[in-house]
mmCIF file of C-alpha atoms in Angstrom:
data_model
loop_
_atom_site.group_PDB
_atom_site.id
_atom_site.type_symbol
_atom_site.label_atom_id
_atom_site.label_comp_id
_atom_site.label_asym_id
_atom_site.label_seq_id
_atom_site.Cartn_x
_atom_site.Cartn_y
_atom_site.Cartn_z
ATOM 1 C CA MET A 1 0.172 -0.135 0.018
ATOM 2 C CA ARG A 2 1.148 3.561 -0.708
ATOM 3 C CA ILE A 3 -0.355 6.527 0.786
ATOM 4 C CA LEU A 4 -0.092 10.362 0.480
ATOM 5 C CA LEU A 5 -0.052 11.897 4.059
ATOM 6 C CA LEU A 6 -0.671 15.545 4.173
ATOM 7 C CA GLY A 7 1.202 16.432 7.471
ATOM 8 C CA GLY A 8 3.203 18.840 9.359
ATOM 9 C CA THR A 9 1.403 17.954 12.706
ATOM 10 C CA GLY A 10 2.622 15.688 15.468
ATOM 11 C CA GLU A 11 -0.435 13.328 14.641
ATOM 12 C CA ALA A 12 0.940 13.083 11.115
ATOM 13 C CA ARG A 13 4.373 12.021 12.258
ATOM 14 C CA ALA A 14 2.862 9.615 14.768
ATOM 15 C CA LEU A 15 0.791 8.069 12.026
ATOM 16 C CA ALA A 16 3.809 7.912 9.731
ATOM 17 C CA ARG A 17 5.697 6.192 12.422
ATOM 18 C CA ALA A 18 2.862 3.636 13.091
ATOM 19 C CA LEU A 19 2.565 2.683 9.252
ATOM 20 C CA HIS A 20 6.298 2.544 8.218
ATOM 21 C CA PRO A 21 7.883 0.445 6.898
ATOM 22 C CA GLY A 22 4.789 -1.794 6.212
ATOM 23 C CA VAL A 23 3.079 0.894 4.374
ATOM 24 C CA GLU A 24 4.769 3.125 1.683
ATOM 25 C CA VAL A 25 4.212 6.529 3.309
ATOM 26 C CA ILE A 26 4.700 9.788 1.314
ATOM 27 C CA SER A 27 4.493 12.740 3.757
ATOM 28 C CA SER A 28 3.886 16.229 2.113
ATOM 29 C CA LEU A 29 4.875 19.251 4.086
ATOM 30 C CA ALA A 30 3.983 22.728 3.260
ATOM 31 C CA GLY A 31 7.608 24.085 3.809
ATOM 32 C CA ARG A 32 6.616 27.119 5.746
ATOM 33 C CA VAL A 33 8.500 26.072 8.712
ATOM 34 C CA PRO A 34 12.289 26.112 8.888
ATOM 35 C CA ASP A 35 13.980 23.105 10.033
ATOM 36 C CA PRO A 36 10.608 20.935 10.322
ATOM 37 C CA ALA A 37 10.588 17.753 12.300
ATOM 38 C CA LEU A 38 10.747 14.889 9.511
ATOM 39 C CA PRO A 39 8.302 11.879 9.727
ATOM 40 C CA ALA A 40 9.251 8.361 8.937
ATOM 41 C CA GLY A 41 9.125 7.459 5.086
ATOM 42 C CA GLN A 42 9.511 9.475 2.115
ATOM 43 C CA VAL A 43 9.040 13.401 2.319
ATOM 44 C CA ARG A 44 8.253 15.888 -0.318
ATOM 45 C CA ILE A 45 8.257 19.594 0.748
ATOM 46 C CA GLY A 46 6.292 22.488 -0.991
ATOM 47 C CA GLY A 47 2.885 23.068 -2.233
ATOM 48 C CA PHE A 48 1.158 21.337 -5.043
ATOM 49 C CA GLY A 49 0.062 24.368 -6.909
ATOM 50 C CA GLY A 50 -3.519 24.229 -6.256
ATOM 51 C CA VAL A 51 -6.306 21.757 -7.182
ATOM 52 C CA GLU A 52 -4.798 21.244 -10.661
ATOM 53 C CA GLY A 53 -1.281 20.684 -9.402
ATOM 54 C CA MET A 54 -2.549 18.171 -6.793
ATOM 55 C CA ARG A 55 -4.697 16.276 -9.363
ATOM 56 C CA ARG A 56 -1.575 16.081 -11.611
ATOM 57 C CA TRP A 57 0.648 14.951 -8.753
ATOM 58 C CA LEU A 58 -1.763 12.258 -7.777
ATOM 59 C CA THR A 59 -2.225 11.185 -11.482
ATOM 60 C CA GLU A 60 1.616 10.946 -11.950
ATOM 61 C CA THR A 61 2.107 9.341 -8.642
ATOM 62 C CA PRO A 62 -0.744 6.685 -7.927
ATOM 63 C CA VAL A 63 -1.707 6.065 -4.369
ATOM 64 C CA ASP A 64 -4.173 3.937 -2.599
ATOM 65 C CA ALA A 65 -5.266 6.531 -0.316
ATOM 66 C CA VAL A 66 -5.010 10.157 0.857
ATOM 67 C CA VAL A 67 -4.724 11.121 4.573
ATOM 68 C CA ASP A 68 -5.038 14.672 5.583
ATOM 69 C CA ALA A 69 -3.432 15.180 8.923
ATOM 70 C CA THR A 70 -2.744 18.953 8.430
ATOM 71 C CA HIS A 71 -3.260 21.531 11.024
ATOM 72 C CA PRO A 72 -7.095 22.185 11.559
ATOM 73 C CA PHE A 73 -6.767 25.675 10.108
ATOM 74 C CA ALA A 74 -5.130 24.560 6.985
ATOM 75 C CA ALA A 75 -8.427 24.985 5.105
ATOM 76 C CA THR A 76 -7.120 25.582 1.663
ATOM 77 C CA ILE A 77 -5.220 22.225 1.376
ATOM 78 C CA THR A 78 -8.064 20.523 3.157
ATOM 79 C CA ALA A 79 -10.725 21.763 0.533
ATOM 80 C CA HIS A 80 -8.311 21.031 -2.336
ATOM 81 C CA ALA A 81 -7.747 17.385 -1.214
ATOM 82 C CA ALA A 82 -11.328 16.840 -0.614
ATOM 83 C CA GLU A 83 -12.136 18.080 -4.108
ATOM 84 C CA VAL A 84 -9.325 16.175 -6.088
ATOM 85 C CA CYS A 85 -10.062 12.791 -4.211
ATOM 86 C CA ALA A 86 -13.684 12.929 -4.788
ATOM 87 C CA ASP A 87 -12.862 13.681 -8.627
ATOM 88 C CA LEU A 88 -10.418 10.709 -8.817
ATOM 89 C CA GLY A 89 -12.480 8.234 -6.753
ATOM 90 C CA LEU A 90 -9.438 7.982 -4.114
ATOM 91 C CA PRO A 91 -10.204 7.026 -0.519
ATOM 92 C CA HIS A 92 -9.664 10.057 1.473
ATOM 93 C CA LEU A 93 -9.572 10.617 5.351
ATOM 94 C CA VAL A 94 -9.119 13.659 7.494
ATOM 95 C CA LEU A 95 -7.266 13.079 10.807
ATOM 96 C CA ALA A 96 -8.314 15.969 13.064
ATOM 97 C CA ARG A 97 -7.366 16.326 16.713
ATOM 98 C CA PRO A 98 -10.288 17.127 18.848
ATOM 99 C CA ALA A 99 -11.041 20.760 19.413
ATOM 100 C CA TRP A 100 -10.688 22.163 22.894
ATOM 101 C CA PRO A 101 -13.849 22.973 24.716
ATOM 102 C CA PRO A 102 -14.381 26.756 24.459
ATOM 103 C CA GLY A 103 -15.774 27.195 28.000
ATOM 104 C CA ASP A 104 -16.156 30.972 28.813
ATOM 105 C CA ALA A 105 -13.971 31.784 25.743
ATOM 106 C CA ILE A 106 -15.417 34.455 23.255
ATOM 107 C CA LEU A 107 -15.855 32.490 20.166
ATOM 108 C CA VAL A 108 -15.241 34.094 16.972
ATOM 109 C CA SER A 109 -15.306 33.042 13.326
ATOM 110 C CA SER A 110 -12.244 34.773 11.901
ATOM 111 C CA ASP A 111 -9.141 36.574 12.720
ATOM 112 C CA ARG A 112 -10.772 39.839 11.642
ATOM 113 C CA GLU A 113 -13.563 39.168 14.145
ATOM 114 C CA ALA A 114 -11.086 38.459 16.768
ATOM 115 C CA ALA A 115 -9.594 41.908 16.195
ATOM 116 C CA GLU A 116 -12.815 43.512 16.295
ATOM 117 C CA THR A 117 -13.574 41.818 19.668
ATOM 118 C CA VAL A 118 -10.155 43.100 21.005
ATOM 119 C CA ALA A 119 -11.199 46.658 20.127
ATOM 120 C CA GLN A 120 -14.889 46.285 21.446
ATOM 121 C CA GLN A 121 -13.781 44.810 24.665
ATOM 122 C CA GLY A 122 -11.061 47.405 25.325
ATOM 123 C CA PHE A 123 -8.213 44.896 25.765
ATOM 124 C CA THR A 124 -4.883 46.744 25.965
ATOM 125 C CA ARG A 125 -2.227 43.987 26.259
ATOM 126 C CA VAL A 126 -2.877 40.970 24.116
ATOM 127 C CA PHE A 127 -1.302 37.638 23.911
ATOM 128 C CA LEU A 128 -1.569 37.011 20.344
ATOM 129 C CA THR A 129 -0.954 33.098 19.263
ATOM 130 C CA THR A 130 -3.027 32.722 16.010
ATOM 131 C CA GLY A 131 0.220 32.176 14.081
ATOM 132 C CA ARG A 132 2.224 34.506 11.571
ATOM 133 C CA THR A 133 -0.465 34.534 8.947
ATOM 134 C CA GLY A 134 -3.206 35.740 11.474
ATOM 135 C CA VAL A 135 -1.170 38.890 12.457
ATOM 136 C CA GLY A 136 -2.291 41.207 9.677
ATOM 137 C CA ALA A 137 -5.923 41.390 11.038
ATOM 138 C CA PHE A 138 -4.524 43.261 14.146
ATOM 139 C CA ARG A 139 -2.253 45.720 12.331
ATOM 140 C CA HIS A 140 -4.581 48.674 12.695
ATOM 141 C CA SER A 141 -5.190 47.969 16.371
ATOM 142 C CA GLU A 142 -4.426 50.460 19.348
ATOM 143 C CA ALA A 143 -3.576 47.565 21.819
ATOM 144 C CA TRP A 144 -0.129 46.297 22.722
ATOM 145 C CA PHE A 145 0.668 42.710 21.423
ATOM 146 C CA LEU A 146 2.727 39.937 22.525
ATOM 147 C CA ILE A 147 2.897 37.970 19.279
ATOM 148 C CA ARG A 148 4.148 34.339 19.550
ATOM 149 C CA ALA A 149 5.094 32.538 16.252
ATOM 150 C CA VAL A 150 7.335 30.020 14.865
ATOM 151 C CA THR A 151 8.686 32.238 12.261
ATOM 152 C CA PRO A 152 8.654 36.124 12.035
ATOM 153 C CA PRO A 153 5.531 37.672 10.601
ATOM 154 C CA ASP A 154 5.885 40.045 7.666
ATOM 155 C CA ALA A 155 6.703 43.485 8.963
ATOM 156 C CA ASP A 156 4.006 45.216 7.139
ATOM 157 C CA LEU A 157 1.276 43.087 8.979
ATOM 158 C CA LEU A 158 2.571 43.891 12.365
ATOM 159 C CA PRO A 159 0.475 46.307 14.658
ATOM 160 C CA ARG A 160 2.273 49.625 15.739
ATOM 161 C CA ARG A 161 2.819 48.362 19.369
ATOM 162 C CA HIS A 162 4.020 44.899 19.773
ATOM 163 C CA HIS A 163 6.834 42.457 20.675
ATOM 164 C CA VAL A 164 7.458 39.149 18.723
ATOM 165 C CA LEU A 165 8.472 36.237 20.694
ATOM 166 C CA LEU A 166 9.753 33.379 18.326
ATOM 167 C CA SER A 167 8.928 30.115 19.817
ATOM 168 C CA ARG A 168 7.891 26.529 19.045
ATOM 169 C CA GLY A 169 5.981 24.160 21.607
ATOM 170 C CA PRO A 170 5.368 22.269 23.469
ATOM 171 C CA TYR A 171 4.682 24.667 26.213
ATOM 172 C CA ARG A 172 4.673 24.178 30.020
ATOM 173 C CA TYR A 173 1.877 25.509 32.283
ATOM 174 C CA ASP A 174 4.228 27.354 34.744
ATOM 175 C CA ASP A 175 6.049 28.851 31.695
ATOM 176 C CA GLU A 176 2.596 30.146 30.348
ATOM 177 C CA LEU A 177 1.884 31.623 33.741
ATOM 178 C CA GLU A 178 5.037 33.481 33.663
ATOM 179 C CA VAL A 179 4.436 34.974 30.308
ATOM 180 C CA LEU A 180 0.900 36.290 31.110
ATOM 181 C CA ARG A 181 2.100 37.757 34.453
ATOM 182 C CA SER A 182 5.378 39.348 33.409
ATOM 183 C CA HIS A 183 3.815 40.740 30.269
ATOM 184 C CA ARG A 184 0.733 42.026 32.169
ATOM 185 C CA ILE A 185 -1.614 40.252 29.699
ATOM 186 C CA ASP A 186 -5.276 41.111 29.743
ATOM 187 C CA ALA A 187 -6.474 38.991 26.960
ATOM 188 C CA LEU A 188 -5.435 35.897 25.125
ATOM 189 C CA VAL A 189 -6.369 35.533 21.508
ATOM 190 C CA THR A 190 -5.784 31.962 20.015
ATOM 191 C CA LYS A 191 -7.189 29.638 17.409
ATOM 192 C CA ASN A 192 -9.036 26.445 18.688
ATOM 193 C CA SER A 193 -6.177 24.229 17.405
ATOM 194 C CA GLY A 194 -6.713 21.516 19.987
ATOM 195 C CA GLY A 195 -4.109 19.091 21.387
ATOM 196 C CA GLU A 196 -2.000 19.115 24.449
ATOM 197 C CA MET A 197 1.201 20.817 22.997
ATOM 198 C CA THR A 198 -0.241 24.290 23.121
ATOM 199 C CA ARG A 199 -3.127 23.664 25.825
ATOM 200 C CA PRO A 200 -1.173 25.202 28.803
ATOM 201 C CA LYS A 201 -1.859 28.693 27.706
ATOM 202 C CA LEU A 202 -5.560 28.180 28.134
ATOM 203 C CA ASP A 203 -5.028 26.614 31.687
ATOM 204 C CA ALA A 204 -2.731 29.623 32.714
ATOM 205 C CA ALA A 205 -5.170 32.146 31.270
ATOM 206 C CA ALA A 206 -8.167 30.390 33.353
ATOM 207 C CA ALA A 207 -6.139 30.407 36.438
ATOM 208 C CA LEU A 208 -5.405 34.060 36.264
ATOM 209 C CA GLY A 209 -8.825 35.018 35.061
ATOM 210 C CA VAL A 210 -7.368 36.270 31.724
ATOM 211 C CA PRO A 211 -10.268 36.554 29.025
ATOM 212 C CA VAL A 212 -9.797 34.288 26.009
ATOM 213 C CA VAL A 213 -10.871 35.183 22.452
ATOM 214 C CA MET A 214 -10.932 32.046 20.398
ATOM 215 C CA VAL A 215 -10.954 31.689 16.681
ATOM 216 C CA ASP A 216 -13.436 28.571 15.745
ATOM 217 C CA ARG A 217 -11.867 26.136 13.444
ATOM 218 C CA PRO A 218 -13.211 25.768 9.778
ATOM 219 C CA ALA A 219 -15.692 23.135 8.995
ATOM 220 C CA VAL A 220 -14.375 19.985 7.192
ATOM 221 C CA PRO A 221 -15.651 19.830 3.706
ATOM 222 C CA ALA A 222 -19.061 17.926 3.532
ATOM 223 C CA GLY A 223 -18.968 14.148 3.116
ATOM 224 C CA VAL A 224 -15.409 13.641 3.994
ATOM 225 C CA ARG A 225 -14.715 10.947 6.612
ATOM 226 C CA THR A 226 -13.099 12.213 9.752
ATOM 227 C CA VAL A 227 -11.400 10.578 12.640
ATOM 228 C CA ALA A 228 -9.819 11.940 15.892
ATOM 229 C CA THR A 229 -6.957 9.512 16.693
ATOM 230 C CA VAL A 230 -3.991 7.879 14.986
ATOM 231 C CA ALA A 231 -5.222 4.505 16.041
ATOM 232 C CA ASP A 232 -8.564 5.241 14.305
ATOM 233 C CA ALA A 233 -6.672 6.308 11.116
ATOM 234 C CA VAL A 234 -4.498 3.092 10.967
ATOM 235 C CA ALA A 235 -7.718 1.143 11.496
ATOM 236 C CA TRP A 236 -9.339 2.926 8.642
ATOM 237 C CA LEU A 237 -6.425 2.308 6.407
ATOM 238 C CA SER A 238 -6.406 -1.487 7.277
ATOM 239 C CA SER A 239 -9.916 -1.901 6.494
ATOM 240 C CA PRO A 240 -10.897 -3.162 3.118
ATOM 241 C CA ALA A 241 -14.155 -1.204 3.301
ATOM 242 C CA ARG A 242 -12.464 2.162 3.086
#
């Protein structure tokens, strides 16, 4: 069996380890993160070039199934994979880690709505953890931002008052408490990425009574099979009914 694994997440690497070497795994990474952790098996780095590029690649490199284990907010590649697999009749699965329960968080549907909420609520010192691509929605804000990202955001997207903290998880609860306290944070803005690696910031915010603005994750395309665990993905790949 050969599968295309759309990866870049811890779940994708765990799935590649679980399958390799019995299954030929070709992991595809977007290439946006420098020095990424590489999964077991073959690796390709870089985009496909949209729907047509992915369709061409899958035609030239036949696979038995496609597993999408990308970040829950990688909506474009998820939509492209769903469309191409439907067109080609390829078995297709989305492995999506469970979302965090929102609790008392202010739920919003986009980075732009999160920026509007920051302004409406009058927050002045914001811990922004939506990733480098989400920073632009806040560039006209009057608040001060502690921006945590793996790679530096483009300078023209940055708000006037900010500090960039380059960092890569996993994060510890005690460290997150210190970040919130030392920077006098009065609001946390995050995406509902789910998972344990970045969960401690939510626990720290709850302990300190810091309000959370949470961007809800995009919906998976209609009709696409979804599982929440690596074990379920392995079971699906092993099933003749897939």
